[in-house]
PDB file of C-alpha atoms in Angstrom:
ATOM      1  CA  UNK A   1      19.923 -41.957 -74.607  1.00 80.00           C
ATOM      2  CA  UNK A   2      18.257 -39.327 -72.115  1.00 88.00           C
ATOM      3  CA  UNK A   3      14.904 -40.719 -73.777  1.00 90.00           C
ATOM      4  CA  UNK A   4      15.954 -44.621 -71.838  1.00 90.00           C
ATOM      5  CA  UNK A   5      17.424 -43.066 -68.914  1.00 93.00           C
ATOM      6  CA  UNK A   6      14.046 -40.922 -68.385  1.00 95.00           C
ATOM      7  CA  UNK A   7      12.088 -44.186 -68.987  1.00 95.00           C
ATOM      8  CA  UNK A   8      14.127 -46.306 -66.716  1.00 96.00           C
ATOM      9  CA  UNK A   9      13.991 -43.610 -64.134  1.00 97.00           C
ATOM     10  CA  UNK A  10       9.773 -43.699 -64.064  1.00 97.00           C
ATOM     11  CA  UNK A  11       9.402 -47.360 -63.869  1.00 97.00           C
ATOM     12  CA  UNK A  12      12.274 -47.229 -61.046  1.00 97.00           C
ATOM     13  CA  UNK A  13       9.545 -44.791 -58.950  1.00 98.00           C
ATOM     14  CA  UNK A  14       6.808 -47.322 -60.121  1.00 98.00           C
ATOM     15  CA  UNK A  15       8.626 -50.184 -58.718  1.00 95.00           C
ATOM     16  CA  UNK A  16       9.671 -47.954 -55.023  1.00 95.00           C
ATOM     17  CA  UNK A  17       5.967 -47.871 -55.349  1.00 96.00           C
ATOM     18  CA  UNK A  18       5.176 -51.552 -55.366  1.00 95.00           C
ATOM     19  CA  UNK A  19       8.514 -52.532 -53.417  1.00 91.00           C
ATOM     20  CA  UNK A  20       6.188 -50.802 -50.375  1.00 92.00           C
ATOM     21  CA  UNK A  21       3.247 -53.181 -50.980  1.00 93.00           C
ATOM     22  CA  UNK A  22       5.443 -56.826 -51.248  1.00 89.00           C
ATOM     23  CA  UNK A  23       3.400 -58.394 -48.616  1.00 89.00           C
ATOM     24  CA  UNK A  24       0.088 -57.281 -50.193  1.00 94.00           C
ATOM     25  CA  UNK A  25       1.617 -58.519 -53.464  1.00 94.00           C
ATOM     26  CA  UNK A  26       2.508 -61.765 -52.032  1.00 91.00           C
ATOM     27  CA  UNK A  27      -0.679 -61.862 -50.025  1.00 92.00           C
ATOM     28  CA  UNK A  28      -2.630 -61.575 -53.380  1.00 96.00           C
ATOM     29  CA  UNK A  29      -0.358 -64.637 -54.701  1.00 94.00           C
ATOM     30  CA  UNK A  30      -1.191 -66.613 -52.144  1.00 92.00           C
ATOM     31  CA  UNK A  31      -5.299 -66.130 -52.159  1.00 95.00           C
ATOM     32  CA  UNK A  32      -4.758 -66.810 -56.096  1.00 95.00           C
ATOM     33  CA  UNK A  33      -2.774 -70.149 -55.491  1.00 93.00           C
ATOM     34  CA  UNK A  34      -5.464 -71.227 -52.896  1.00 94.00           C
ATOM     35  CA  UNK A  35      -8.507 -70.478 -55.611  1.00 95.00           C
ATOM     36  CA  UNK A  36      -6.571 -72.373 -58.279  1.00 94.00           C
ATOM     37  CA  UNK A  37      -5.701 -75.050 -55.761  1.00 94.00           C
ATOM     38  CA  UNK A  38      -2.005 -74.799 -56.718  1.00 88.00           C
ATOM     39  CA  UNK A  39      -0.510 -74.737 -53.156  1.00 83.00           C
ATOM     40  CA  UNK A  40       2.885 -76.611 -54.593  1.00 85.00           C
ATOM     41  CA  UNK A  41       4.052 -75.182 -57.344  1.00 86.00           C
ATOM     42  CA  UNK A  42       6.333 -72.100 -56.916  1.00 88.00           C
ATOM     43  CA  UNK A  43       5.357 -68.793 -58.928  1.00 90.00           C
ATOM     44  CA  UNK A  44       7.233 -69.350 -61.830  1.00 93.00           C
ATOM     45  CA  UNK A  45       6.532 -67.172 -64.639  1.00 96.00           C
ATOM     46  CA  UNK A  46       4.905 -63.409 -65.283  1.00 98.00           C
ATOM     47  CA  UNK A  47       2.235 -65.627 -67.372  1.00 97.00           C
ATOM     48  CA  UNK A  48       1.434 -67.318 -64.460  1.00 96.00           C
ATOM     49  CA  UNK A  49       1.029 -64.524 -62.586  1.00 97.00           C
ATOM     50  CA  UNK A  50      -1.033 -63.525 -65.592  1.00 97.00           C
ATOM     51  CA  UNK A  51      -3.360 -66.454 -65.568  1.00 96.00           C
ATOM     52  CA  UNK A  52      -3.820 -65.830 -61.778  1.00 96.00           C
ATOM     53  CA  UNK A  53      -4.764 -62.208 -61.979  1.00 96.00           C
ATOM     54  CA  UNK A  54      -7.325 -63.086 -64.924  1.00 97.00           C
ATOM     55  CA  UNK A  55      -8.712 -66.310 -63.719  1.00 96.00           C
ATOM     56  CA  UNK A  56      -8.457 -66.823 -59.877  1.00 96.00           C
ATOM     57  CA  UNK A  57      -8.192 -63.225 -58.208  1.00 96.00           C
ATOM     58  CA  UNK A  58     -11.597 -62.244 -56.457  1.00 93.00           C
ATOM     59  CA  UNK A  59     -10.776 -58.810 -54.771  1.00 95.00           C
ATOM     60  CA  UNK A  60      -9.814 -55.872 -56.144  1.00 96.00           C
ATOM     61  CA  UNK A  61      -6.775 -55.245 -53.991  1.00 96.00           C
ATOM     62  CA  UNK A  62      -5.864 -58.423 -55.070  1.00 97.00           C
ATOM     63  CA  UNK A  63      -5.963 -57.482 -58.697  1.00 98.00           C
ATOM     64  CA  UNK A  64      -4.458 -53.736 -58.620  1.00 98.00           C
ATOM     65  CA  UNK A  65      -1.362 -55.338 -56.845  1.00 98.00           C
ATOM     66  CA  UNK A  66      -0.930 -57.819 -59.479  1.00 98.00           C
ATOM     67  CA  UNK A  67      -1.869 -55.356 -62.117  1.00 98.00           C
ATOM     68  CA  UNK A  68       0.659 -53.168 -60.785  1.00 98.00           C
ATOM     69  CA  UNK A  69       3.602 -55.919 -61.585  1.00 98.00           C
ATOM     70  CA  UNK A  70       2.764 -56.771 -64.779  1.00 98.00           C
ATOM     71  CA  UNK A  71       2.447 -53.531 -65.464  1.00 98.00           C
ATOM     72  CA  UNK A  72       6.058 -52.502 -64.598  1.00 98.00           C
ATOM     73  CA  UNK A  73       7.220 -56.278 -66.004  1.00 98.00           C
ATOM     74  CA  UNK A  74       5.287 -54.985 -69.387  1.00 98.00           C
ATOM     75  CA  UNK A  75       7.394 -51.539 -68.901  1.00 98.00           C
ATOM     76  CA  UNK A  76      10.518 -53.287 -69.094  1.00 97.00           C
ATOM     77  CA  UNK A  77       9.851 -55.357 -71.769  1.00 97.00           C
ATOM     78  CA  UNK A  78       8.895 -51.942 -73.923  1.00 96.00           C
ATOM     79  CA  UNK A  79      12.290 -50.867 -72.630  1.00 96.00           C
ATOM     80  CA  UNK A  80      14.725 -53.203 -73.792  1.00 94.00           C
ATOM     81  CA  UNK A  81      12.650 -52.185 -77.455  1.00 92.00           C
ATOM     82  CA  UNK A  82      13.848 -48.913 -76.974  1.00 91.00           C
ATOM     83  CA  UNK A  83      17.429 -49.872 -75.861  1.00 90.00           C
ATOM     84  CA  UNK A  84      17.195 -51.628 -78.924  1.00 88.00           C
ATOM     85  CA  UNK A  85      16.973 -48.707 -80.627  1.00 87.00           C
ATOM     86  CA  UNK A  86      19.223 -46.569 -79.384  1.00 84.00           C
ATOM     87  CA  UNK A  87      22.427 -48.055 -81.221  1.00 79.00           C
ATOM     88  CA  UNK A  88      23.187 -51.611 -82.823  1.00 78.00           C
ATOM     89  CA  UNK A  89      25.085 -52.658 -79.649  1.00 81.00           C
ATOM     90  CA  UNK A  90      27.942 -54.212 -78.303  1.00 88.00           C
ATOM     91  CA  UNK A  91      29.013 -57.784 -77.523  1.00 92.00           C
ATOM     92  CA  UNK A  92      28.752 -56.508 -73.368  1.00 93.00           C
ATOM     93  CA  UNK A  93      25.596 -54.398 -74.056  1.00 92.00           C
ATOM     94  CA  UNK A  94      23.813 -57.024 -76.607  1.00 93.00           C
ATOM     95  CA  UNK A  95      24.421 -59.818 -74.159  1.00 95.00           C
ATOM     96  CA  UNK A  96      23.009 -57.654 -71.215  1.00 95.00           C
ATOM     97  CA  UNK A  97      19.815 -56.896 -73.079  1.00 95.00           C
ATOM     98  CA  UNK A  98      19.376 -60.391 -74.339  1.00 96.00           C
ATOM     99  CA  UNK A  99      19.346 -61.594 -70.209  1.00 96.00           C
ATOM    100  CA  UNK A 100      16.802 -58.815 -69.842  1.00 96.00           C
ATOM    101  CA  UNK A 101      14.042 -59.672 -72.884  1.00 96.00           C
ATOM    102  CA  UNK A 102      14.461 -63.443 -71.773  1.00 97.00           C
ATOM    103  CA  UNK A 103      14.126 -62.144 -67.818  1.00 97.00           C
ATOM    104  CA  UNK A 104      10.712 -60.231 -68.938  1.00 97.00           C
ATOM    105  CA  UNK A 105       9.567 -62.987 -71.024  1.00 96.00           C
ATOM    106  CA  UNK A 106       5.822 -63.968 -70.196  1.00 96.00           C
ATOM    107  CA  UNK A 107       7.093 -67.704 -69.976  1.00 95.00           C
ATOM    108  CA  UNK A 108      10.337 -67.211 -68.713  1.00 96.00           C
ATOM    109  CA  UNK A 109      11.207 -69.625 -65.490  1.00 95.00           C
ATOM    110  CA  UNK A 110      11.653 -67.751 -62.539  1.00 93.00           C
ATOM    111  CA  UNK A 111      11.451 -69.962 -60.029  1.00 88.00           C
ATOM    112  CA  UNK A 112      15.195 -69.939 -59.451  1.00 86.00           C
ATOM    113  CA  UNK A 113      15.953 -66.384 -59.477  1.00 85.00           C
ATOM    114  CA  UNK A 114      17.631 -64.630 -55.969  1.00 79.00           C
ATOM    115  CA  UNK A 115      17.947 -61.003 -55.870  1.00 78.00           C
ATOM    116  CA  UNK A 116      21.293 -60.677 -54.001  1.00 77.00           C
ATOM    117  CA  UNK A 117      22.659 -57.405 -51.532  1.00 68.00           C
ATOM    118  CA  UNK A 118      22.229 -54.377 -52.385  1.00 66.00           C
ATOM    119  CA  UNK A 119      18.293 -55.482 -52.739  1.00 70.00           C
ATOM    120  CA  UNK A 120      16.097 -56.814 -49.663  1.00 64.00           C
ATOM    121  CA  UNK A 121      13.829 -58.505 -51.151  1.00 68.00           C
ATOM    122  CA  UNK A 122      14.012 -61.693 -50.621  1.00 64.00           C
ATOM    123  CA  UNK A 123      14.712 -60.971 -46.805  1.00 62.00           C
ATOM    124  CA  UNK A 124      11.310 -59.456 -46.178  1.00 63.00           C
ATOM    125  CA  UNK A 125       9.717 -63.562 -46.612  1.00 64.00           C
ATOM    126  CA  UNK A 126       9.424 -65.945 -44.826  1.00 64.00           C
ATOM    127  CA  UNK A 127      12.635 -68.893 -45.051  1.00 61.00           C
ATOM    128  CA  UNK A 128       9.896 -71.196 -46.547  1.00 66.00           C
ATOM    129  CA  UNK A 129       8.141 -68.366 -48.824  1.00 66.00           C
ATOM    130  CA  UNK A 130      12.136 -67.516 -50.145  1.00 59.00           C
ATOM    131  CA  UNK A 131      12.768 -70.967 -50.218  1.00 68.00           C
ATOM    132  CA  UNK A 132       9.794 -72.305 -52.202  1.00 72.00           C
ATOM    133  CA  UNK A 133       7.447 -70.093 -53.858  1.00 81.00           C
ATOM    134  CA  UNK A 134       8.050 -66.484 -54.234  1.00 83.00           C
ATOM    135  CA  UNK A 135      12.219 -65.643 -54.258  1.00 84.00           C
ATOM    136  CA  UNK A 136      12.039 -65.806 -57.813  1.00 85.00           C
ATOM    137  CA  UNK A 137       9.032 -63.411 -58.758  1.00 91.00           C
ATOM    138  CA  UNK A 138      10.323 -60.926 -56.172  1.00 90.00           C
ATOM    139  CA  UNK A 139      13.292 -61.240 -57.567  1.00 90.00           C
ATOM    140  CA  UNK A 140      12.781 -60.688 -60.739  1.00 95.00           C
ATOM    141  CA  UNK A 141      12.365 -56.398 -61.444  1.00 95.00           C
ATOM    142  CA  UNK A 142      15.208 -55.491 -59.019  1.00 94.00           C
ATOM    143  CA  UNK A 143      17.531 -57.652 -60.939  1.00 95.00           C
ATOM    144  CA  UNK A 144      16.249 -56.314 -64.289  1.00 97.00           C
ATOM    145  CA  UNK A 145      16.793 -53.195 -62.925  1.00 96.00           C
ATOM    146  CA  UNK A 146      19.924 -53.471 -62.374  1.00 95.00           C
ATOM    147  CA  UNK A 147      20.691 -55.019 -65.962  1.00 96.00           C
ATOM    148  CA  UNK A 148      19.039 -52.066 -67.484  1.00 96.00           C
ATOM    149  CA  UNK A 149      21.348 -49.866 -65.520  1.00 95.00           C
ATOM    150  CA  UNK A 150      24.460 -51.984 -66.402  1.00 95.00           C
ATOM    151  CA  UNK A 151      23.250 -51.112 -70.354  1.00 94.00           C
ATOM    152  CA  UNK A 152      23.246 -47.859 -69.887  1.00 93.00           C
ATOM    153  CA  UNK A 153      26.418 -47.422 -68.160  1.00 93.00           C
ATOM    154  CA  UNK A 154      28.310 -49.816 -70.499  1.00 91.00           C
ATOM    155  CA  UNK A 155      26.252 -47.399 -73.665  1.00 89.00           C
ATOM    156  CA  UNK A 156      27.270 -43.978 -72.264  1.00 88.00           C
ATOM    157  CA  UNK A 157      30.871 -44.904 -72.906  1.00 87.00           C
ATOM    158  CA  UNK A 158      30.162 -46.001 -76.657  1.00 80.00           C
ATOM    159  CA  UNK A 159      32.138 -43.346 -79.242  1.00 74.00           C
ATOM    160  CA  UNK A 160      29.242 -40.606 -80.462  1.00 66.00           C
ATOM    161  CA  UNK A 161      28.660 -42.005 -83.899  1.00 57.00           C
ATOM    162  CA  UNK A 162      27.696 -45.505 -82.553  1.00 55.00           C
ATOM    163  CA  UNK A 163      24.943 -44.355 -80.861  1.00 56.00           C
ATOM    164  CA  UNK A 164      21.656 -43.778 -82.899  1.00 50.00           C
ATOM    165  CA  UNK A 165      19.471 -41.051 -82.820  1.00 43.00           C
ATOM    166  CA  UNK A 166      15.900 -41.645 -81.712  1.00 40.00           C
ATOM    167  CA  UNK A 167      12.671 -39.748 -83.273  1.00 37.00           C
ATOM    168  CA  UNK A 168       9.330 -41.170 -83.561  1.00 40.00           C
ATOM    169  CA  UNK A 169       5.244 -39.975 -82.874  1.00 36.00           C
ATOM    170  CA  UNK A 170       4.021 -39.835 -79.667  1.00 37.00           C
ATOM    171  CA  UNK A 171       2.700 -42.984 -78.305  1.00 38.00           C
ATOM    172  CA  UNK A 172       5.052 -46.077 -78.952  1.00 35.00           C
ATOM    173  CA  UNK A 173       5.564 -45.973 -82.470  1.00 33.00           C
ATOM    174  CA  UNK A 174       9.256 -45.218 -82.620  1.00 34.00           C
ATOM    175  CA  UNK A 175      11.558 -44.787 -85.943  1.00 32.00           C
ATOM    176  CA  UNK A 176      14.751 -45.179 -85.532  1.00 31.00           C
ATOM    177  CA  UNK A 177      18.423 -44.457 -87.499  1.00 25.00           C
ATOM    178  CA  UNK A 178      21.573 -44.588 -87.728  1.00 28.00           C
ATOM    179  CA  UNK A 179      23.180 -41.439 -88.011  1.00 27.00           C
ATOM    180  CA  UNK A 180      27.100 -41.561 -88.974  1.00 27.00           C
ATOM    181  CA  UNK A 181      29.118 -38.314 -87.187  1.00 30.00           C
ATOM    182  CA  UNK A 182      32.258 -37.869 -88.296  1.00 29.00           C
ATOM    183  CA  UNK A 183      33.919 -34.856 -87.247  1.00 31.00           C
ATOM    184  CA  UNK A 184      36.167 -32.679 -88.866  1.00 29.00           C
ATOM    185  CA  UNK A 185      39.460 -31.357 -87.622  1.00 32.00           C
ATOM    186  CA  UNK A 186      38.180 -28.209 -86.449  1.00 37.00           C
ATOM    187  CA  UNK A 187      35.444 -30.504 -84.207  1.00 40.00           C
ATOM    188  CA  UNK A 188      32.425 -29.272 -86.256  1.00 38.00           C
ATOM    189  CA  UNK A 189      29.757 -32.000 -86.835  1.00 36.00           C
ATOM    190  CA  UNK A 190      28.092 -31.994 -90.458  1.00 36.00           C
ATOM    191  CA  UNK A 191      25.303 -34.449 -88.768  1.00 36.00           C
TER     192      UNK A 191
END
């Protein structure tokens, strides 16, 4: 559990990162929609931000911007692998990570997402921007964020022997099982 709460906790300081550069991040989606001449359609999808980045960004601000939010959308979607395996889950905590592997999905329809108070998002566009092209893709980390966080806190109240132990080799090859802890009377664990 410490190993998903350290996890979440970097890709939160990545994401105070890019929450700084919004307007250069919606900058560079704009200069992309006017190379691919899509000026109508809203950002829908982290695969079309995808297909913008590889196809229709020219600058490299442009593309480290981008990069930097798929790279934090990729983040999340490793996460909810390791949530995964951290323990079999819970009707609550299943149905939390199922909203966030279908929120980090690369064709996943954002366009109607709203991030809601606490976050600010949204308020930093314009009413047309909000309205009509960007609300959802904005949207979209803070409120898987805040699932994540929701998974965790609903998990850290699980009984001990729920929870699964998780070892693995560096890198993101990651074994996981269950381990069954049943105590004794005297509160000694034989796990």
């Amino acid at each position: 559990m410490n190993e998903v709460k350290e996890l979440l906790r970097g890709i939160e300081q990545k994401y105070k990162l890019f929450q700084q550069q919004q307007l250069t991040f919606t900058a560079a989606l704009e200069h992309c929609r006017e190379n691919a001449h899509d000026k109508i359609r809203p950002i829908s999808s982290i695969g079309q931000v995808q297909s913008y980045m590889e196809h229709h960004c020219n600058n490299s601000t442009d593309r480290r911007i981008l990069l930097m939010f798929l790279d934090i959308c990729s983040e999340l979607s490793k996460l909810c692998q390791h949530f995964e395996a951290v323990h079999s889950g819970t009707p609550v905590t299943n149905n939390l990570l199922e909203k966030c592997k279908t929120l980090v999905s690369q064709s996943n329809d954002l366009s109607s997402l709203r991030a809601k108070y606490p976050h600010d998002v949204v308020n930093h566009l314009s009413c047309d921007e909000a309205r009509n092209h960007y609300g959802g893709v904005v949207s979209l980390i803070p409120l898987v964020l805040d699932l994540m966080k929701e998974w965790i806190a609903h998990s850290e109240k699980l009984p001990r022997k729920v929870l699964q132990h998780v070892s693995g080799t560096t890198g993101t090859r990651h074994h996981a099982w269950l381990i069954l802890c049943i105590f004794s009377r005297d509160g000694v664990s034989p796990c």
